[in-house]
mmCIF file of N, CA, C and O in Angstrom:
data_model
loop_
_atom_site.group_PDB
_atom_site.id
_atom_site.type_symbol
_atom_site.label_atom_id
_atom_site.label_comp_id
_atom_site.label_asym_id
_atom_site.label_seq_id
_atom_site.Cartn_x
_atom_site.Cartn_y
_atom_site.Cartn_z
ATOM 1 N N MET A 1 168.733 118.358 79.173
ATOM 2 C CA MET A 1 167.856 117.259 78.982
ATOM 3 C C MET A 1 167.049 116.951 80.239
ATOM 4 O O MET A 1 165.953 116.466 80.129
ATOM 5 N N ASN A 2 167.582 117.231 81.308
ATOM 6 C CA ASN A 2 166.927 117.022 82.576
ATOM 7 C C ASN A 2 165.660 117.861 82.702
ATOM 8 O O ASN A 2 164.638 117.389 83.165
ATOM 9 N N VAL A 3 165.761 119.105 82.293
ATOM 10 C CA VAL A 3 164.621 120.015 82.374
ATOM 11 C C VAL A 3 163.564 119.587 81.364
ATOM 12 O O VAL A 3 162.376 119.574 81.653
ATOM 13 N N SER A 4 163.987 119.232 80.203
ATOM 14 C CA SER A 4 163.052 118.840 79.170
ATOM 15 C C SER A 4 162.354 117.522 79.535
ATOM 16 O O SER A 4 161.188 117.336 79.241
ATOM 17 N N MET A 5 163.058 116.599 80.182
ATOM 18 C CA MET A 5 162.461 115.327 80.617
ATOM 19 C C MET A 5 161.447 115.579 81.734
ATOM 20 O O MET A 5 160.376 114.987 81.749
ATOM 21 N N GLY A 6 161.766 116.459 82.637
ATOM 22 C CA GLY A 6 160.842 116.800 83.721
ATOM 23 C C GLY A 6 159.600 117.474 83.192
ATOM 24 O O GLY A 6 158.475 117.224 83.648
ATOM 25 N N LEU A 7 159.784 118.328 82.187
ATOM 26 C CA LEU A 7 158.645 119.009 81.573
ATOM 27 C C LEU A 7 157.755 118.002 80.854
ATOM 28 O O LEU A 7 156.524 118.076 80.923
ATOM 29 N N LEU A 8 158.373 117.041 80.172
ATOM 30 C CA LEU A 8 157.618 116.001 79.468
ATOM 31 C C LEU A 8 156.811 115.153 80.457
ATOM 32 O O LEU A 8 155.640 114.858 80.217
ATOM 33 N N ILE A 9 157.445 114.794 81.567
ATOM 34 C CA ILE A 9 156.743 113.996 82.592
ATOM 35 C C ILE A 9 155.573 114.797 83.162
ATOM 36 O O ILE A 9 154.476 114.276 83.355
ATOM 37 N N THR A 10 155.782 116.066 83.404
ATOM 38 C CA THR A 10 154.710 116.924 83.925
ATOM 39 C C THR A 10 153.575 117.027 82.929
ATOM 40 O O THR A 10 152.397 116.927 83.295
ATOM 41 N N LEU A 11 153.915 117.202 81.651
ATOM 42 C CA LEU A 11 152.874 117.297 80.623
ATOM 43 C C LEU A 11 152.096 115.990 80.492
ATOM 44 O O LEU A 11 150.872 115.990 80.354
ATOM 45 N N VAL A 12 152.806 114.880 80.534
ATOM 46 C CA VAL A 12 152.135 113.567 80.467
ATOM 47 C C VAL A 12 151.224 113.395 81.684
ATOM 48 O O VAL A 12 150.095 112.920 81.573
ATOM 49 N N GLY A 13 151.715 113.803 82.833
ATOM 50 C CA GLY A 13 150.900 113.713 84.045
ATOM 51 C C GLY A 13 149.649 114.568 83.959
ATOM 52 O O GLY A 13 148.552 114.145 84.326
ATOM 53 N N LEU A 14 149.816 115.801 83.462
ATOM 54 C CA LEU A 14 148.660 116.689 83.291
ATOM 55 C C LEU A 14 147.692 116.129 82.258
ATOM 56 O O LEU A 14 146.462 116.194 82.439
ATOM 57 N N LEU A 15 148.212 115.582 81.186
ATOM 58 C CA LEU A 15 147.361 114.988 80.156
ATOM 59 C C LEU A 15 146.572 113.801 80.714
ATOM 60 O O LEU A 15 145.375 113.663 80.458
ATOM 61 N N CYS A 16 147.229 112.969 81.476
ATOM 62 C CA CYS A 16 146.544 111.817 82.097
ATOM 63 C C CYS A 16 145.477 112.289 83.085
ATOM 64 O O CYS A 16 144.371 111.742 83.137
ATOM 65 N N THR A 17 145.803 113.305 83.849
ATOM 66 C CA THR A 17 144.838 113.842 84.811
ATOM 67 C C THR A 17 143.631 114.420 84.085
ATOM 68 O O THR A 17 142.480 114.153 84.459
ATOM 69 N N ALA A 18 143.890 115.204 83.027
ATOM 70 C CA ALA A 18 142.794 115.801 82.257
ATOM 71 C C ALA A 18 141.943 114.708 81.618
ATOM 72 O O ALA A 18 140.713 114.773 81.612
ATOM 73 N N THR A 19 142.598 113.693 81.076
ATOM 74 C CA THR A 19 141.867 112.571 80.474
ATOM 75 C C THR A 19 141.014 111.859 81.529
ATOM 76 O O THR A 19 139.856 111.510 81.277
ATOM 77 N N GLY A 20 141.559 111.669 82.715
ATOM 78 C CA GLY A 20 140.810 111.030 83.801
ATOM 79 C C GLY A 20 139.586 111.853 84.205
ATOM 80 O O GLY A 20 138.502 111.308 84.436
ATOM 81 N N VAL A 21 139.775 113.170 84.260
ATOM 82 C CA VAL A 21 138.641 114.049 84.605
ATOM 83 C C VAL A 21 137.566 113.969 83.531
ATOM 84 O O VAL A 21 136.377 113.840 83.831
ATOM 85 N N VAL A 22 137.959 114.046 82.266
ATOM 86 C CA VAL A 22 136.993 113.981 81.159
ATOM 87 C C VAL A 22 136.262 112.643 81.168
ATOM 88 O O VAL A 22 135.036 112.577 81.036
ATOM 89 N N LEU A 23 137.002 111.564 81.324
ATOM 90 C CA LEU A 23 136.369 110.233 81.365
ATOM 91 C C LEU A 23 135.450 110.104 82.571
ATOM 92 O O LEU A 23 134.363 109.515 82.491
ATOM 93 N N GLY A 24 135.858 110.665 83.702
ATOM 94 C CA GLY A 24 135.016 110.625 84.896
ATOM 95 C C GLY A 24 133.714 111.390 84.696
ATOM 96 O O GLY A 24 132.635 110.922 85.083
ATOM 97 N N LEU A 25 133.814 112.563 84.092
ATOM 98 C CA LEU A 25 132.603 113.347 83.806
ATOM 99 C C LEU A 25 131.706 112.631 82.803
ATOM 100 O O LEU A 25 130.483 112.624 82.943
ATOM 101 N N PHE A 26 132.327 112.018 81.794
ATOM 102 C CA PHE A 26 131.551 111.262 80.807
ATOM 103 C C PHE A 26 130.804 110.107 81.476
ATOM 104 O O PHE A 26 129.628 109.891 81.230
ATOM 105 N N LYS A 27 131.499 109.372 82.329
ATOM 106 C CA LYS A 27 130.865 108.245 83.021
ATOM 107 C C LYS A 27 129.747 108.732 83.938
ATOM 108 O O LYS A 27 128.678 108.137 83.994
ATOM 109 N N HIS A 28 130.006 109.818 84.651
ATOM 110 C CA HIS A 28 128.972 110.379 85.531
ATOM 111 C C HIS A 28 127.730 110.781 84.730
ATOM 112 O O HIS A 28 126.603 110.481 85.130
ATOM 113 N N SER A 29 127.950 111.421 83.585
ATOM 114 C CA SER A 29 126.832 111.832 82.728
ATOM 115 C C SER A 29 126.059 110.615 82.226
ATOM 116 O O SER A 29 124.833 110.602 82.217
ATOM 117 N N ARG A 30 126.798 109.592 81.833
ATOM 118 C CA ARG A 30 126.165 108.367 81.326
ATOM 119 C C ARG A 30 125.369 107.656 82.426
ATOM 120 O O ARG A 30 124.237 107.215 82.209
ATOM 121 N N ASP A 31 125.950 107.566 83.606
ATOM 122 C CA ASP A 31 125.251 106.925 84.726
ATOM 123 C C ASP A 31 123.999 107.706 85.107
ATOM 124 O O ASP A 31 122.971 107.124 85.453
ATOM 125 N N ARG A 32 124.107 109.022 85.048
ATOM 126 C CA ARG A 32 122.952 109.860 85.392
ATOM 127 C C ARG A 32 121.824 109.638 84.397
ATOM 128 O O ARG A 32 120.658 109.545 84.777
ATOM 129 N N LYS A 33 122.163 109.538 83.102
ATOM 130 C CA LYS A 33 121.140 109.269 82.089
ATOM 131 C C LYS A 33 120.475 107.919 82.337
ATOM 132 O O LYS A 33 119.264 107.766 82.195
ATOM 133 N N LYS A 34 121.275 106.924 82.722
ATOM 134 C CA LYS A 34 120.720 105.599 83.031
ATOM 135 C C LYS A 34 119.784 105.678 84.229
ATOM 136 O O LYS A 34 118.721 105.064 84.241
ATOM 137 N N ASP A 35 120.181 106.444 85.250
ATOM 138 C CA ASP A 35 119.348 106.591 86.435
ATOM 139 C C ASP A 35 118.020 107.273 86.092
ATOM 140 O O ASP A 35 116.962 106.857 86.556
ATOM 141 N N VAL A 36 118.084 108.312 85.274
ATOM 142 C CA VAL A 36 116.860 109.023 84.866
ATOM 143 C C VAL A 36 115.962 108.085 84.072
ATOM 144 O O VAL A 36 114.750 108.034 84.297
ATOM 145 N N LYS A 37 116.559 107.326 83.171
ATOM 146 C CA LYS A 37 115.783 106.381 82.365
ATOM 147 C C LYS A 37 115.165 105.306 83.264
ATOM 148 O O LYS A 37 113.996 104.947 83.110
ATOM 149 N N SER A 38 115.922 104.817 84.211
ATOM 150 C CA SER A 38 115.432 103.801 85.144
ATOM 151 C C SER A 38 114.294 104.357 85.998
ATOM 152 O O SER A 38 113.275 103.692 86.190
ATOM 153 N N ASP A 39 114.464 105.592 86.489
ATOM 154 C CA ASP A 39 113.400 106.223 87.283
ATOM 155 C C ASP A 39 112.138 106.420 86.459
ATOM 156 O O ASP A 39 111.025 106.209 86.946
ATOM 157 N N ALA A 40 112.302 106.831 85.202
ATOM 158 C CA ALA A 40 111.148 107.029 84.325
ATOM 159 C C ALA A 40 110.435 105.704 84.077
ATOM 160 O O ALA A 40 109.193 105.646 84.086
ATOM 161 N N THR A 41 111.190 104.646 83.887
ATOM 162 C CA THR A 41 110.594 103.325 83.672
ATOM 163 C C THR A 41 109.826 102.876 84.909
ATOM 164 O O THR A 41 108.688 102.395 84.806
ATOM 165 N N GLU A 42 110.428 103.043 86.069
ATOM 166 C CA GLU A 42 109.751 102.661 87.314
ATOM 167 C C GLU A 42 108.488 103.479 87.525
ATOM 168 O O GLU A 42 107.456 102.937 87.940
ATOM 169 N N SER A 43 108.548 104.766 87.233
ATOM 170 C CA SER A 43 107.366 105.623 87.373
ATOM 171 C C SER A 43 106.256 105.165 86.432
ATOM 172 O O SER A 43 105.082 105.144 86.815
ATOM 173 N N ALA A 44 106.617 104.807 85.220
ATOM 174 C CA ALA A 44 105.620 104.336 84.253
ATOM 175 C C ALA A 44 104.984 103.036 84.729
ATOM 176 O O ALA A 44 103.763 102.854 84.612
ATOM 177 N N ILE A 45 105.789 102.142 85.270
ATOM 178 C CA ILE A 45 105.257 100.865 85.774
ATOM 179 C C ILE A 45 104.310 101.120 86.941
ATOM 180 O O ILE A 45 103.212 100.558 86.997
ATOM 181 N N ILE A 46 104.720 101.976 87.859
ATOM 182 C CA ILE A 46 103.871 102.288 89.025
ATOM 183 C C ILE A 46 102.576 102.939 88.566
ATOM 184 O O ILE A 46 101.494 102.601 89.046
ATOM 185 N N ARG A 47 102.669 103.880 87.629
ATOM 186 C CA ARG A 47 101.479 104.559 87.119
ATOM 187 C C ARG A 47 100.528 103.556 86.467
ATOM 188 O O ARG A 47 99.306 103.607 86.676
ATOM 189 N N THR A 48 101.078 102.618 85.700
ATOM 190 C CA THR A 48 100.259 101.597 85.050
ATOM 191 C C THR A 48 99.571 100.719 86.080
ATOM 192 O O THR A 48 98.376 100.425 85.964
ATOM 193 N N LYS A 49 100.309 100.315 87.105
ATOM 194 C CA LYS A 49 99.713 99.479 88.148
ATOM 195 C C LYS A 49 98.617 100.232 88.892
ATOM 196 O O LYS A 49 97.567 99.662 89.203
ATOM 197 N N LEU A 50 98.842 101.506 89.177
ATOM 198 C CA LEU A 50 97.817 102.303 89.856
ATOM 199 C C LEU A 50 96.573 102.456 88.990
ATOM 200 O O LEU A 50 95.447 102.401 89.497
ATOM 201 N N ASP A 51 96.764 102.642 87.684
ATOM 202 C CA ASP A 51 95.621 102.723 86.774
ATOM 203 C C ASP A 51 94.836 101.420 86.785
ATOM 204 O O ASP A 51 93.597 101.425 86.818
ATOM 205 N N ASN A 52 95.547 100.289 86.769
ATOM 206 C CA ASN A 52 94.876 98.985 86.818
ATOM 207 C C ASN A 52 94.106 98.809 88.122
ATOM 208 O O ASN A 52 92.982 98.294 88.125
ATOM 209 N N ILE A 53 94.700 99.227 89.227
ATOM 210 C CA ILE A 53 94.015 99.138 90.519
ATOM 211 C C ILE A 53 92.764 100.005 90.503
ATOM 212 O O ILE A 53 91.694 99.590 90.959
ATOM 213 N N GLY A 54 92.886 101.213 89.956
ATOM 214 C CA GLY A 54 91.737 102.116 89.866
ATOM 215 C C GLY A 54 90.614 101.512 89.029
ATOM 216 O O GLY A 54 89.433 101.601 89.397
ATOM 217 N N GLN A 55 90.967 100.898 87.908
ATOM 218 C CA GLN A 55 89.952 100.271 87.060
ATOM 219 C C GLN A 55 89.299 99.095 87.773
ATOM 220 O O GLN A 55 88.076 98.899 87.676
ATOM 221 N N THR A 56 90.081 98.333 88.513
ATOM 222 C CA THR A 56 89.532 97.204 89.257
ATOM 223 C C THR A 56 88.576 97.693 90.340
ATOM 224 O O THR A 56 87.496 97.123 90.525
ATOM 225 N N VAL A 57 88.951 98.749 91.038
ATOM 226 C CA VAL A 57 88.082 99.316 92.072
ATOM 227 C C VAL A 57 86.782 99.817 91.447
ATOM 228 O O VAL A 57 85.700 99.596 91.997
ATOM 229 N N ASP A 58 86.870 100.469 90.287
ATOM 230 C CA ASP A 58 85.661 100.937 89.604
ATOM 231 C C ASP A 58 84.768 99.763 89.221
ATOM 232 O O ASP A 58 83.546 99.824 89.384
ATOM 233 N N SER A 59 85.371 98.684 88.721
ATOM 234 C CA SER A 59 84.586 97.495 88.353
ATOM 235 C C SER A 59 83.898 96.891 89.582
ATOM 236 O O SER A 59 82.731 96.501 89.514
ATOM 237 N N ILE A 60 84.619 96.822 90.674
ATOM 238 C CA ILE A 60 84.040 96.282 91.910
ATOM 239 C C ILE A 60 82.900 97.165 92.376
ATOM 240 O O ILE A 60 81.843 96.672 92.799
ATOM 241 N N ARG A 61 83.080 98.483 92.289
ATOM 242 C CA ARG A 61 82.033 99.419 92.700
ATOM 243 C C ARG A 61 80.771 99.232 91.860
ATOM 244 O O ARG A 61 79.660 99.189 92.379
ATOM 245 N N ILE A 62 80.946 99.082 90.535
ATOM 246 C CA ILE A 62 79.808 98.887 89.638
ATOM 247 C C ILE A 62 79.106 97.575 89.967
ATOM 248 O O ILE A 62 77.868 97.513 90.051
ATOM 249 N N GLU A 63 79.888 96.516 90.161
ATOM 250 C CA GLU A 63 79.298 95.216 90.497
ATOM 251 C C GLU A 63 78.578 95.271 91.839
ATOM 252 O O GLU A 63 77.519 94.680 92.007
ATOM 253 N N PHE A 64 79.145 95.988 92.803
ATOM 254 C CA PHE A 64 78.514 96.114 94.107
ATOM 255 C C PHE A 64 77.178 96.835 93.994
ATOM 256 O O PHE A 64 76.192 96.433 94.625
ATOM 257 N N LYS A 65 77.115 97.894 93.189
ATOM 258 C CA LYS A 65 75.853 98.613 92.998
ATOM 259 C C LYS A 65 74.805 97.708 92.362
ATOM 260 O O LYS A 65 73.638 97.713 92.763
ATOM 261 N N ALA A 66 75.226 96.931 91.348
ATOM 262 C CA ALA A 66 74.291 96.011 90.696
ATOM 263 C C ALA A 66 73.797 94.960 91.688
ATOM 264 O O ALA A 66 72.600 94.632 91.728
ATOM 265 N N SER A 67 74.707 94.443 92.506
ATOM 266 C CA SER A 67 74.327 93.454 93.507
ATOM 267 C C SER A 67 73.371 94.057 94.533
ATOM 268 O O SER A 67 72.384 93.426 94.938
ATOM 269 N N ASP A 68 73.646 95.285 94.947
ATOM 270 C CA ASP A 68 72.774 95.978 95.901
ATOM 271 C C ASP A 68 71.380 96.158 95.318
ATOM 272 O O ASP A 68 70.377 95.967 96.015
ATOM 273 N N GLN A 69 71.307 96.495 94.031
ATOM 274 C CA GLN A 69 70.002 96.648 93.385
ATOM 275 C C GLN A 69 69.254 95.317 93.330
ATOM 276 O O GLN A 69 68.031 95.269 93.547
ATOM 277 N N ARG A 70 69.979 94.232 93.056
ATOM 278 C CA ARG A 70 69.326 92.907 93.033
ATOM 279 C C ARG A 70 68.793 92.542 94.412
ATOM 280 O O ARG A 70 67.695 92.012 94.544
ATOM 281 N N TRP A 71 69.590 92.826 95.471
ATOM 282 C CA TRP A 71 69.139 92.519 96.823
ATOM 283 C C TRP A 71 67.918 93.368 97.198
ATOM 284 O O TRP A 71 66.994 92.881 97.853
ATOM 285 N N THR A 72 67.916 94.620 96.789
ATOM 286 C CA THR A 72 66.769 95.495 97.074
ATOM 287 C C THR A 72 65.525 94.957 96.379
ATOM 288 O O THR A 72 64.450 94.883 96.985
ATOM 289 N N ALA A 73 65.647 94.567 95.114
ATOM 290 C CA ALA A 73 64.506 94.023 94.372
ATOM 291 C C ALA A 73 64.022 92.724 95.017
ATOM 292 O O ALA A 73 62.806 92.506 95.162
ATOM 293 N N LEU A 74 64.947 91.879 95.422
ATOM 294 C CA LEU A 74 64.577 90.613 96.063
ATOM 295 C C LEU A 74 63.875 90.873 97.392
ATOM 296 O O LEU A 74 62.875 90.212 97.722
ATOM 297 N N SER A 75 64.351 91.823 98.148
ATOM 298 C CA SER A 75 63.733 92.179 99.422
ATOM 299 C C SER A 75 62.315 92.688 99.208
ATOM 300 O O SER A 75 61.389 92.322 99.942
ATOM 301 N N GLU A 76 62.128 93.525 98.195
ATOM 302 C CA GLU A 76 60.786 94.038 97.904
ATOM 303 C C GLU A 76 59.846 92.903 97.498
ATOM 304 O O GLU A 76 58.677 92.878 97.917
ATOM 305 N N ARG A 77 60.350 91.959 96.723
ATOM 306 C CA ARG A 77 59.514 90.809 96.333
ATOM 307 C C ARG A 77 59.139 89.978 97.557
ATOM 308 O O ARG A 77 58.000 89.515 97.681
ATOM 309 N N ALA A 78 60.074 89.783 98.467
ATOM 310 C CA ALA A 78 59.788 89.005 99.674
ATOM 311 C C ALA A 78 58.723 89.702 100.514
ATOM 312 O O ALA A 78 57.813 89.045 101.045
ATOM 313 N N ILE A 79 58.804 91.018 100.626
ATOM 314 C CA ILE A 79 57.805 91.774 101.390
ATOM 315 C C ILE A 79 56.434 91.638 100.746
ATOM 316 O O ILE A 79 55.433 91.402 101.438
ATOM 317 N N ARG A 80 56.359 91.750 99.409
ATOM 318 C CA ARG A 80 55.075 91.598 98.720
ATOM 319 C C ARG A 80 54.514 90.180 98.914
ATOM 320 O O ARG A 80 53.305 89.999 99.123
ATOM 321 N N ASN A 81 55.393 89.175 98.859
ATOM 322 C CA ASN A 81 54.936 87.796 99.068
ATOM 323 C C ASN A 81 54.417 87.602 100.491
ATOM 324 O O ASN A 81 53.390 86.928 100.695
ATOM 325 N N GLU A 82 55.102 88.177 101.468
ATOM 326 C CA GLU A 82 54.635 88.072 102.862
ATOM 327 C C GLU A 82 53.267 88.728 103.022
ATOM 328 O O GLU A 82 52.385 88.183 103.704
ATOM 329 N N GLU A 83 53.065 89.876 102.386
ATOM 330 C CA GLU A 83 51.768 90.550 102.462
ATOM 331 C C GLU A 83 50.686 89.722 101.792
ATOM 332 O O GLU A 83 49.561 89.606 102.297
ATOM 333 N N SER A 84 51.034 89.103 100.661
ATOM 334 C CA SER A 84 50.078 88.270 99.941
ATOM 335 C C SER A 84 49.704 87.046 100.775
ATOM 336 O O SER A 84 48.527 86.668 100.867
ATOM 337 N N VAL A 85 50.705 86.427 101.413
ATOM 338 C CA VAL A 85 50.436 85.258 102.261
ATOM 339 C C VAL A 85 49.568 85.666 103.449
ATOM 340 O O VAL A 85 48.642 84.942 103.845
ATOM 341 N N LYS A 86 49.823 86.826 104.015
ATOM 342 C CA LYS A 86 49.043 87.326 105.139
ATOM 343 C C LYS A 86 47.578 87.517 104.732
ATOM 344 O O LYS A 86 46.658 87.114 105.460
ATOM 345 N N GLN A 87 47.354 88.099 103.553
ATOM 346 C CA GLN A 87 45.984 88.296 103.052
ATOM 347 C C GLN A 87 45.324 86.948 102.781
ATOM 348 O O GLN A 87 44.130 86.758 103.081
ATOM 349 N N ALA A 88 46.088 86.005 102.250
ATOM 350 C CA ALA A 88 45.514 84.670 101.986
ATOM 351 C C ALA A 88 45.111 84.004 103.292
ATOM 352 O O ALA A 88 44.048 83.376 103.373
ATOM 353 N N HIS A 89 45.925 84.154 104.345
ATOM 354 C CA HIS A 89 45.570 83.569 105.642
ATOM 355 C C HIS A 89 44.321 84.215 106.206
ATOM 356 O O HIS A 89 43.461 83.524 106.788
ATOM 357 N N LYS A 90 44.165 85.493 106.017
ATOM 358 C CA LYS A 90 42.949 86.177 106.494
ATOM 359 C C LYS A 90 41.727 85.641 105.778
ATOM 360 O O LYS A 90 40.683 85.375 106.401
ATOM 361 N N ARG A 91 41.846 85.456 104.457
ATOM 362 C CA ARG A 91 40.705 84.914 103.704
ATOM 363 C C ARG A 91 40.404 83.479 104.145
ATOM 364 O O ARG A 91 39.237 83.092 104.286
ATOM 365 N N ILE A 92 41.434 82.679 104.368
ATOM 366 C CA ILE A 92 41.239 81.293 104.824
ATOM 367 C C ILE A 92 40.570 81.294 106.199
ATOM 368 O O ILE A 92 39.637 80.501 106.445
ATOM 369 N N ASP A 93 41.005 82.175 107.097
ATOM 370 C CA ASP A 93 40.397 82.261 108.426
ATOM 371 C C ASP A 93 38.931 82.644 108.329
ATOM 372 O O ASP A 93 38.084 82.099 109.052
ATOM 373 N N LYS A 94 38.569 83.561 107.429
ATOM 374 C CA LYS A 94 37.161 83.950 107.252
ATOM 375 C C LYS A 94 36.333 82.768 106.768
ATOM 376 O O LYS A 94 35.221 82.535 107.246
ATOM 377 N N ILE A 95 36.898 82.019 105.824
ATOM 378 C CA ILE A 95 36.186 80.853 105.278
ATOM 379 C C ILE A 95 35.994 79.820 106.378
ATOM 380 O O ILE A 95 34.907 79.237 106.527
ATOM 381 N N GLU A 96 37.002 79.582 107.189
ATOM 382 C CA GLU A 96 36.898 78.597 108.280
ATOM 383 C C GLU A 96 35.891 79.052 109.324
ATOM 384 O O GLU A 96 35.129 78.233 109.861
ATOM 385 N N ASN A 97 35.837 80.338 109.609
ATOM 386 C CA ASN A 97 34.912 80.862 110.608
ATOM 387 C C ASN A 97 33.472 80.768 110.118
ATOM 388 O O ASN A 97 32.544 80.643 110.924
ATOM 389 N N LYS A 98 33.258 80.826 108.816
ATOM 390 C CA LYS A 98 31.895 80.709 108.280
ATOM 391 C C LYS A 98 31.452 79.243 108.245
ATOM 392 O O LYS A 98 30.302 78.953 108.027
ATOM 393 N N GLY A 99 32.370 78.359 108.423
ATOM 394 C CA GLY A 99 32.051 76.940 108.447
ATOM 395 C C GLY A 99 31.933 76.349 107.076
ATOM 396 O O GLY A 99 31.329 75.291 106.909
ATOM 397 N N GLU A 100 32.452 77.009 106.108
ATOM 398 C CA GLU A 100 32.358 76.495 104.744
ATOM 399 C C GLU A 100 33.450 75.501 104.425
ATOM 400 O O GLU A 100 33.458 74.879 103.391
ATOM 401 N N PHE A 101 34.337 75.323 105.298
ATOM 402 C CA PHE A 101 35.481 74.460 104.996
ATOM 403 C C PHE A 101 35.526 73.287 105.905
ATOM 404 O O PHE A 101 35.266 73.165 107.000
#
């Protein structure tokens, strides 16, 4: 009975060890899947944020170009007005020099 009891204890010990190894591998596999899923989620969030930043930069670029065009048009109008005022002053000076005014 002594030998049979020792064999039973050894078998129970081996069974517990094997069960512990299997459960450990199962937990490791499960944790790894969670980590992969978590990494994929984080990557998707980062990718989405980068896309939003890119779209915002594109919008700012478009608005900046439109603003630049408005400033260019305004500058050209100011130059034309200055030239017109200059010509008007020349005509006024001619009229004053003729003594008509």
